[in-house]
Amino acid sequence: MKKYLIICLIVVAVAAYWFFDVDRYLSLEGIKAAQAQLDSWRSGSPFLAGLSFFVLYIAVTSLSLPGAAVLTLAAGAFFGLLWGVVIVSFASTIGATVAFLVARFILRDSVQSRFGDRLQAINRGIEQEGAFYLFTLRLVPIFPFFIINLLMGLTPIRTRTFYWVSQVGMLAGTIVYINAGTQLARIDSLSGILSPGLMISFAVLGLFPLIGKKSVAWLKKRRVYAKWSRPGTFDRNLIVIGAGAAGLVSAYIAAAVKAKVTLVEANKMGGDCLNYGCVPSKALIKSAKLAHHIRHGDDYGLEAVEPSFSFRKVMARVHRVIATVEPHDSIERYTGLGVEVLSGYARLVDPWTVEISLNGGGTRRLTSRAIVIAAGARPFVPPLPGLEDVGYLTSDNLWDTFAVLDEPPRRLVVLGGGPIGCELSQAFARLGSEVWQIEMVARILFREDEEVSEIAEASLAKDGVHVLTGHKALRCERDGEQKFIVVEHEGREHRLEFDALICAVGRIARLQGYGLEELDIATERTVVTNEYLETLYPNIFAAGDVAGPYQFTHTAAHQAWYASVNALFGEFRKFRADYSVIPWSTFIDPEVARVGLNEQEARERGIAVEVTRYGIDDLDRAIADSAAHGFVKVLTVPGKDRILGVTIVGEHAGDLLAEFVLAMKHGLGLGKILSTIHIYPTLAEANKYTAGEWKRAHAPKKLLALLERYHNWKRR
Ligand SMILES: Cc1cc2nc3c(=O)[nH]c(=O)nc-3n(C[C@H](O)[C@H](O)[C@H](O)COP(=O)(O)OP(=O)(O)OC[C@H]3O[C@@H](n4cnc5c(N)ncnc54)[C@H](O)[C@@H]3O)c2cc1C
């Protein structure tokens, strides 16, 4: 309502301006003609004249009306250089700020909600360097004053910053104009006031603060190295600490471009993904799924029987799978690719030197021009009283611990309702454990939309998992051989007995013990890096779980490209890590896959979206596979087919998502997906049908009505 009132007021004021032909008076000729009259008024009542001029100036500039330049000249003519500058400097800045605030009030929300995702980079730039950009724009009078006011209103720059930067930035131009105005009679046109030479000087002056800022940043960077003595030459171009996904890819890229690279791994090649994470968990999930199918054989016209199996053999298969994948990440393979691989624990000694305590004994010191830290993360163990006493497992040790069991643990507690907790809970329930999954917040998979959490919870419950959301683990207790966990729900305590407990409440970056502290490399849950993945030291980079913000194998590999390329070629060109299209999947049944925005994020960030859904229960292939459940949900820019985010729940959701990931990455809309042939009958057709749903919702209704009349007429 307020918005409309303001818009009405502006429209009335602008209409009045044109209706009463104020424009005529605010021209060079108009001012010159009235000069004698205005001069005498100013000499008679200087204060009133000054105040009236001040108010008029604010009105013209705040309404973005033409005439500000002429008024500035007039200020010089009537009030002289000093008072002219004082009056115009404040009036123009106040007027500019009013225009800025009006643009912000009326337009910013809708612009940000419509283009918010595209404006992210601009917003970030304005937050970091907005004052400098504004200063440059203000100093160079070729950028129209009113456009700067309106555009800046749409950005997140603070009003206070806008005000003072505008006032300081416009001062030089104001003085030039006011000074010219003192000679008003001799001025024939506005264009001659600023000579090209003066314009260039202003432009150089405008760039000066930006150059200054960059120089300060450069000096700061130099200063971080001041206390270290740089080696004259280097043993390596790159040393990589950690041979998980991030480290392996970094080393691979370095070797591929013929850099001399050493990869150091303290534990097992392949890191967490191969040995304790993705690979064993997905192998276990597959066996569990098969057990589930056998149990529900009647869904496929077979006998539904309780699967009989040896858990030890299931776990042996898990280890066989790891062993089969192992050669991809092995020392032999990487050595063959040209990487020197050292087994040992690496420690940063200074910004260029790494000391390696070799697993076989002895140490080695190597210097390198650049270093990539890819030390990964480890499971977070909550400080629960009694936990150490009852004993617990994490992804680090459960694969070996369970490998010697003939039966899965009879009663299993899984702490955590995130992706890892959900995957393990369902898999063990399907393999015969009675599972209690404990989650403190109100729902599992809380980063996904609520309906996704509901489907996941229902599905886990169907497999027998007791999903205890809103339950806070308080402590663990032991009574002889019996182990318990005490949880609180709605103010009441409950005690659950268990045989094994898995902590899956998150993973924390490995930050201690390898020199980050000694080198003062900042950490805040992860190693702090800039957008180029540089740490405090521009030659030391971080990638993967140790750097965050995502904790996936594919994001670790993605960051590794930026870290290694920036490390080796940063002098020529540096690349900002691009997180605009990050997909992920939770491998429960039904799978949950997502890329980009979901509905809850769009709401939180105030981004307007249009939601298109397709129910997979309708899909021929899913029906044939007895997998007719789940949905594809696509968020698009309202009225357009540009994809902002996709959530898929269903069989092979992670695989189906790939088409949308590609589309988002390369700016292909739903129209392009609809016009692409998809094989019949496949699950991938769900993507095309979703695009079809969008198209149907945007059918040109008037044109179709006309066509109907045309066809009716043709039948006559
Ligand atoms: C149960 C589970 C399931 C998962 N499932 C998936 C999934 O399905 N999909 C997915 O994308 N992600 C999954 N993840 C996450 C994935 O495993 C990680 O995101 C990925 O391993 C991160 O790779 P990284 O290279 O950053 O770290 P890591 O793989 O942890 O590698 C870091 C390596 O650095 C070594 N290291 C540390 N410090 C030193 C040092 N000072 N000197 C020498 N070496 C050192 C460590 O020993 C380690 O091997 C899962 C994780 C878990 C635990």
Coordinates of C-alpha atoms in Angstrom, one line a residue, residues 219-549:
L219 CA 51.2 -5.7 0.4
K220 CA 49.2 -7.6 3.0
K221 CA 49.9 -10.8 1.2
R222 CA 53.6 -9.9 1.0
R223 CA 53.5 -9.3 4.8
V224 CA 52.3 -12.8 5.6
Y225 CA 55.5 -14.1 4.1
A226 CA 57.7 -11.6 5.9
K227 CA 58.7 -13.8 8.8
W228 CA 59.6 -16.8 6.6
S229 CA 62.6 -17.2 4.5
R230 CA 61.7 -18.3 1.0
P231 CA 63.9 -21.0 -0.5
G232 CA 65.9 -20.0 -3.5
T233 CA 64.7 -22.9 -5.6
F234 CA 62.0 -25.5 -5.1
D235 CA 62.1 -29.3 -5.1
R236 CA 58.5 -29.5 -6.4
N237 CA 55.9 -27.4 -8.3
L238 CA 53.2 -28.9 -6.1
I239 CA 52.9 -30.9 -2.9
V240 CA 49.5 -32.3 -2.1
I241 CA 48.6 -33.4 1.4
G242 CA 46.1 -36.2 1.5
A243 CA 45.1 -38.7 -1.2
G244 CA 41.4 -38.6 -1.0
A245 CA 39.2 -37.4 -3.9
A246 CA 40.6 -33.8 -3.6
G247 CA 44.2 -34.8 -3.3
L248 CA 44.1 -37.4 -6.0
V249 CA 42.5 -35.1 -8.5
S250 CA 44.9 -32.3 -7.6
A251 CA 47.9 -34.5 -8.1
Y252 CA 46.5 -36.0 -11.3
I253 CA 46.0 -32.6 -12.9
A254 CA 49.5 -31.4 -11.9
A255 CA 51.1 -34.5 -13.4
A256 CA 48.9 -34.2 -16.5
V257 CA 50.3 -30.7 -17.1
K258 CA 53.9 -32.0 -16.5
A259 CA 54.4 -30.3 -13.1
K260 CA 56.7 -32.1 -10.6
V261 CA 54.2 -33.2 -7.9
T262 CA 54.4 -35.2 -4.7
L263 CA 51.3 -36.6 -3.1
V264 CA 51.5 -37.5 0.6
E265 CA 49.0 -39.9 2.2
A266 CA 49.3 -40.9 5.9
N267 CA 46.7 -43.6 5.8
K268 CA 45.0 -45.3 2.8
M269 CA 45.1 -44.1 -0.8
G270 CA 41.6 -43.1 -1.9
G271 CA 40.8 -41.5 1.5
D272 CA 37.4 -41.7 3.1
C273 CA 35.3 -42.2 0.0
L274 CA 36.9 -45.4 -1.1
N275 CA 37.8 -46.9 2.3
Y276 CA 35.1 -45.7 4.8
G277 CA 32.5 -43.7 2.9
C278 CA 30.8 -43.8 -0.5
V279 CA 32.1 -47.1 -1.7
P280 CA 31.5 -49.4 1.3
S281 CA 28.2 -47.7 2.1
K282 CA 26.9 -48.1 -1.4
A283 CA 28.1 -51.8 -1.5
L284 CA 26.2 -52.4 1.7
I285 CA 23.1 -50.6 0.4
K286 CA 23.0 -52.8 -2.6
S287 CA 23.1 -56.1 -0.6
A288 CA 20.4 -54.6 1.7
K289 CA 18.3 -53.7 -1.2
L290 CA 18.5 -57.2 -2.6
A291 CA 17.5 -58.6 0.8
H292 CA 14.5 -56.2 0.7
H293 CA 13.5 -57.4 -2.8
I294 CA 13.7 -61.0 -1.6
R295 CA 11.5 -60.2 1.4
H296 CA 9.0 -58.5 -0.9
G297 CA 9.4 -60.9 -3.9
D298 CA 5.6 -60.9 -4.2
D299 CA 5.8 -57.4 -5.6
Y300 CA 7.3 -59.1 -8.7
G301 CA 5.1 -62.2 -8.7
L302 CA 7.7 -64.3 -6.8
E303 CA 7.6 -65.9 -3.5
A304 CA 8.1 -63.4 -0.6
V305 CA 10.6 -65.1 1.7
E306 CA 12.8 -64.0 4.5
P307 CA 16.3 -63.8 3.0
S308 CA 18.8 -66.1 4.4
F309 CA 22.4 -64.9 4.4
S310 CA 25.6 -64.7 6.3
F311 CA 26.3 -61.1 7.4
R312 CA 30.0 -61.9 7.3
K313 CA 29.7 -62.7 3.6
V314 CA 27.8 -59.4 3.0
M315 CA 30.7 -57.6 4.7
A316 CA 33.2 -59.6 2.8
R317 CA 31.5 -58.4 -0.4
V318 CA 31.8 -54.8 0.8
H319 CA 35.5 -55.3 1.2
R320 CA 35.8 -57.0 -2.1
V321 CA 34.1 -54.0 -3.7
I322 CA 36.7 -51.7 -2.0
A323 CA 39.5 -53.9 -3.2
T324 CA 38.1 -53.9 -6.8
V325 CA 37.9 -50.1 -6.9
E326 CA 41.3 -49.7 -5.0
P327 CA 43.5 -49.9 -8.1
H328 CA 41.9 -46.7 -9.5
D329 CA 43.4 -44.8 -6.5
S330 CA 46.5 -46.9 -6.0
I331 CA 50.1 -45.8 -5.6
E332 CA 51.0 -47.8 -8.7
R333 CA 48.5 -46.0 -10.8
Y334 CA 49.5 -42.6 -9.7
T335 CA 53.1 -43.3 -10.0
G336 CA 52.5 -44.4 -13.5
L337 CA 50.7 -41.1 -14.2
G338 CA 53.9 -39.2 -13.1
V339 CA 53.0 -38.5 -9.5
E340 CA 55.5 -39.1 -6.7
V341 CA 53.5 -40.8 -4.0
L342 CA 54.8 -40.8 -0.4
S343 CA 53.2 -42.8 2.4
G344 CA 53.6 -40.8 5.5
Y345 CA 52.3 -37.9 7.6
A346 CA 52.9 -34.5 6.2
R347 CA 53.4 -31.4 8.2
L348 CA 53.8 -27.8 7.0
V349 CA 57.1 -26.3 8.3
D350 CA 56.8 -23.0 6.5
P351 CA 54.8 -21.8 3.5
W352 CA 57.0 -23.7 1.1
T353 CA 58.3 -26.6 3.1
V354 CA 56.6 -29.9 4.0
E355 CA 58.1 -32.4 6.3
I356 CA 57.0 -36.0 5.8
S357 CA 57.3 -38.6 8.6
L358 CA 57.5 -41.6 6.3
N359 CA 55.4 -44.6 7.3
G360 CA 58.4 -46.9 6.8
G361 CA 60.5 -44.7 9.1
G362 CA 62.5 -41.6 8.7
T363 CA 61.6 -38.1 7.5
R364 CA 61.9 -36.1 4.3
R365 CA 61.7 -32.4 3.8
L366 CA 60.6 -31.1 0.5
T367 CA 60.1 -27.5 -0.7
S368 CA 57.4 -26.6 -3.2
R369 CA 56.2 -23.5 -4.9
A370 CA 52.7 -24.4 -4.1
I371 CA 50.9 -26.7 -1.7
V372 CA 47.3 -28.1 -1.7
I373 CA 45.9 -29.2 1.6
A374 CA 43.4 -32.0 1.0
A375 CA 43.4 -33.5 4.5
G376 CA 39.6 -34.3 4.5
A377 CA 37.3 -34.6 7.4
R378 CA 36.6 -37.1 10.2
P379 CA 33.4 -38.2 11.9
F380 CA 32.2 -35.8 14.7
V381 CA 31.7 -37.7 17.9
P382 CA 29.3 -35.8 20.2
P383 CA 30.4 -35.2 23.8
L384 CA 27.8 -37.5 25.3
P385 CA 28.4 -38.6 28.9
G386 CA 29.1 -42.3 29.0
L387 CA 29.6 -42.7 25.3
E388 CA 33.2 -43.8 25.6
D389 CA 32.3 -46.3 28.3
V390 CA 29.6 -48.1 26.2
G391 CA 31.7 -47.8 23.1
Y392 CA 30.6 -46.5 19.7
L393 CA 31.3 -46.9 16.0
T394 CA 31.8 -44.4 13.2
S395 CA 32.2 -44.8 9.5
D396 CA 35.9 -45.0 10.2
N397 CA 35.8 -48.3 12.0
L398 CA 32.4 -49.9 11.4
W399 CA 33.4 -51.7 8.2
D400 CA 36.2 -53.6 9.9
T401 CA 34.4 -54.1 13.2
F402 CA 31.3 -55.6 11.5
A403 CA 33.4 -57.6 9.0
V404 CA 33.9 -60.3 11.7
L405 CA 30.2 -60.6 12.7
D406 CA 28.1 -63.5 11.4
E407 CA 24.9 -61.6 12.2
P408 CA 24.3 -57.9 12.0
P409 CA 24.0 -56.2 15.4
R410 CA 20.6 -57.2 16.8
R411 CA 19.7 -53.8 18.3
L412 CA 21.4 -50.9 16.6
V413 CA 21.3 -47.2 17.5
V414 CA 22.2 -44.7 14.8
L415 CA 22.8 -41.2 16.0
G416 CA 21.9 -38.6 13.3
G417 CA 19.2 -38.0 10.7
G418 CA 21.4 -36.7 7.9
P419 CA 22.2 -38.6 4.7
I420 CA 24.8 -40.9 6.2
G421 CA 22.6 -41.7 9.2
C422 CA 19.6 -42.4 6.9
E423 CA 21.5 -44.6 4.5
L424 CA 23.0 -46.7 7.3
S425 CA 19.8 -47.0 9.3
Q426 CA 17.8 -48.3 6.3
A427 CA 20.6 -50.7 5.1
F428 CA 21.0 -52.3 8.5
A429 CA 17.3 -52.5 9.1
R430 CA 16.9 -54.3 5.8
L431 CA 19.7 -56.6 6.7
G432 CA 17.9 -57.6 9.9
S433 CA 19.0 -55.2 12.7
E434 CA 16.3 -53.5 14.8
V435 CA 17.3 -49.9 14.3
W436 CA 16.6 -46.8 16.3
Q437 CA 17.5 -43.6 14.5
I438 CA 17.8 -40.6 16.8
E439 CA 17.6 -37.1 15.4
M440 CA 17.4 -34.0 17.5
V441 CA 15.5 -31.7 15.1
A442 CA 11.9 -32.3 14.0
R443 CA 12.7 -34.2 10.8
I444 CA 15.3 -36.2 9.1
L445 CA 17.1 -34.8 6.0
F446 CA 16.2 -31.4 7.2
R447 CA 18.0 -29.6 4.3
E448 CA 15.5 -31.1 1.9
D449 CA 11.9 -29.9 1.5
E450 CA 9.5 -31.1 4.2
E451 CA 7.7 -33.5 1.8
V452 CA 11.0 -35.2 1.1
S453 CA 11.7 -35.7 4.8
E454 CA 8.2 -37.1 5.2
I455 CA 8.7 -39.6 2.3
A456 CA 12.1 -40.6 3.6
E457 CA 10.8 -41.1 7.2
A458 CA 7.8 -43.1 6.0
S459 CA 10.1 -45.3 3.8
L460 CA 12.6 -45.9 6.6
A461 CA 9.7 -46.7 9.0
K462 CA 8.3 -49.2 6.5
D463 CA 11.6 -51.0 6.6
G464 CA 11.3 -51.2 10.4
V465 CA 13.5 -48.3 11.4
H466 CA 12.2 -46.5 14.6
V467 CA 12.8 -42.9 13.4
L468 CA 12.9 -40.9 16.6
T469 CA 12.9 -37.2 15.4
G470 CA 12.8 -34.5 18.0
H471 CA 14.7 -36.7 20.3
K472 CA 17.8 -35.4 22.0
A473 CA 20.5 -37.9 23.1
L474 CA 21.4 -37.1 26.7
R475 CA 23.8 -39.8 27.9
C476 CA 24.8 -43.4 27.6
E477 CA 24.7 -45.8 30.5
R478 CA 26.0 -49.3 31.1
D479 CA 24.6 -52.0 33.4
G480 CA 27.0 -54.9 33.3
E481 CA 26.9 -56.1 29.7
Q482 CA 23.8 -54.1 28.9
K483 CA 24.2 -50.8 27.1
F484 CA 21.7 -48.0 27.0
I485 CA 21.2 -44.6 25.5
V486 CA 19.0 -42.0 27.3
V487 CA 17.1 -39.7 25.0
E488 CA 14.7 -36.8 25.8
H489 CA 11.5 -36.2 23.9
E490 CA 9.0 -33.5 24.8
G491 CA 10.5 -33.1 28.3
R492 CA 10.5 -36.9 29.1
E493 CA 13.4 -39.2 29.2
H494 CA 13.4 -42.6 27.5
R495 CA 16.0 -45.3 27.9
L496 CA 16.8 -47.6 24.9
E497 CA 18.9 -50.7 25.1
F498 CA 21.3 -51.4 22.2
D499 CA 24.1 -53.8 21.1
A500 CA 25.9 -51.3 18.8
L501 CA 25.8 -47.6 18.3
I502 CA 26.9 -45.7 15.2
C503 CA 27.7 -41.9 15.4
A504 CA 26.6 -40.2 12.2
V505 CA 26.1 -36.7 13.4
G506 CA 28.3 -34.9 10.9
R507 CA 31.9 -34.7 9.9
I508 CA 34.5 -32.2 10.9
A509 CA 37.5 -31.0 8.9
R510 CA 40.9 -32.3 9.9
L511 CA 42.6 -29.1 11.1
Q512 CA 45.1 -30.1 13.8
G513 CA 48.5 -31.5 13.9
Y514 CA 50.0 -30.7 10.5
G515 CA 51.1 -27.2 10.8
L516 CA 48.0 -25.0 10.2
E517 CA 48.4 -23.6 13.8
E518 CA 52.1 -22.8 13.4
L519 CA 51.5 -21.0 10.1
D520 CA 48.5 -19.1 11.6
I521 CA 46.4 -20.4 8.8
A522 CA 42.8 -19.4 9.8
T523 CA 40.2 -22.1 10.4
E524 CA 36.5 -21.8 11.2
R525 CA 35.2 -25.3 11.2
T526 CA 37.2 -25.7 7.9
V527 CA 40.3 -24.1 6.5
V528 CA 39.4 -20.5 5.6
T529 CA 40.0 -19.9 1.9
N530 CA 39.1 -17.1 -0.6
E531 CA 37.1 -17.8 -3.7
Y532 CA 40.3 -19.0 -5.5
L533 CA 40.8 -21.6 -2.6
E534 CA 43.9 -19.8 -1.4
T535 CA 44.5 -19.8 2.3
L536 CA 46.2 -16.9 4.1
Y537 CA 49.2 -17.8 2.0
P538 CA 48.5 -17.3 -1.7
N539 CA 50.7 -20.3 -2.5
I540 CA 48.8 -22.7 -0.1
F541 CA 45.4 -23.9 -1.2
A542 CA 42.8 -26.1 0.4
A543 CA 40.2 -28.4 -1.3
G544 CA 37.7 -31.0 -0.4
D545 CA 36.1 -31.7 3.0
V546 CA 38.9 -29.8 4.7
A547 CA 37.8 -26.6 2.9
G548 CA 34.0 -27.1 2.7
P549 CA 31.4 -25.9 2.3

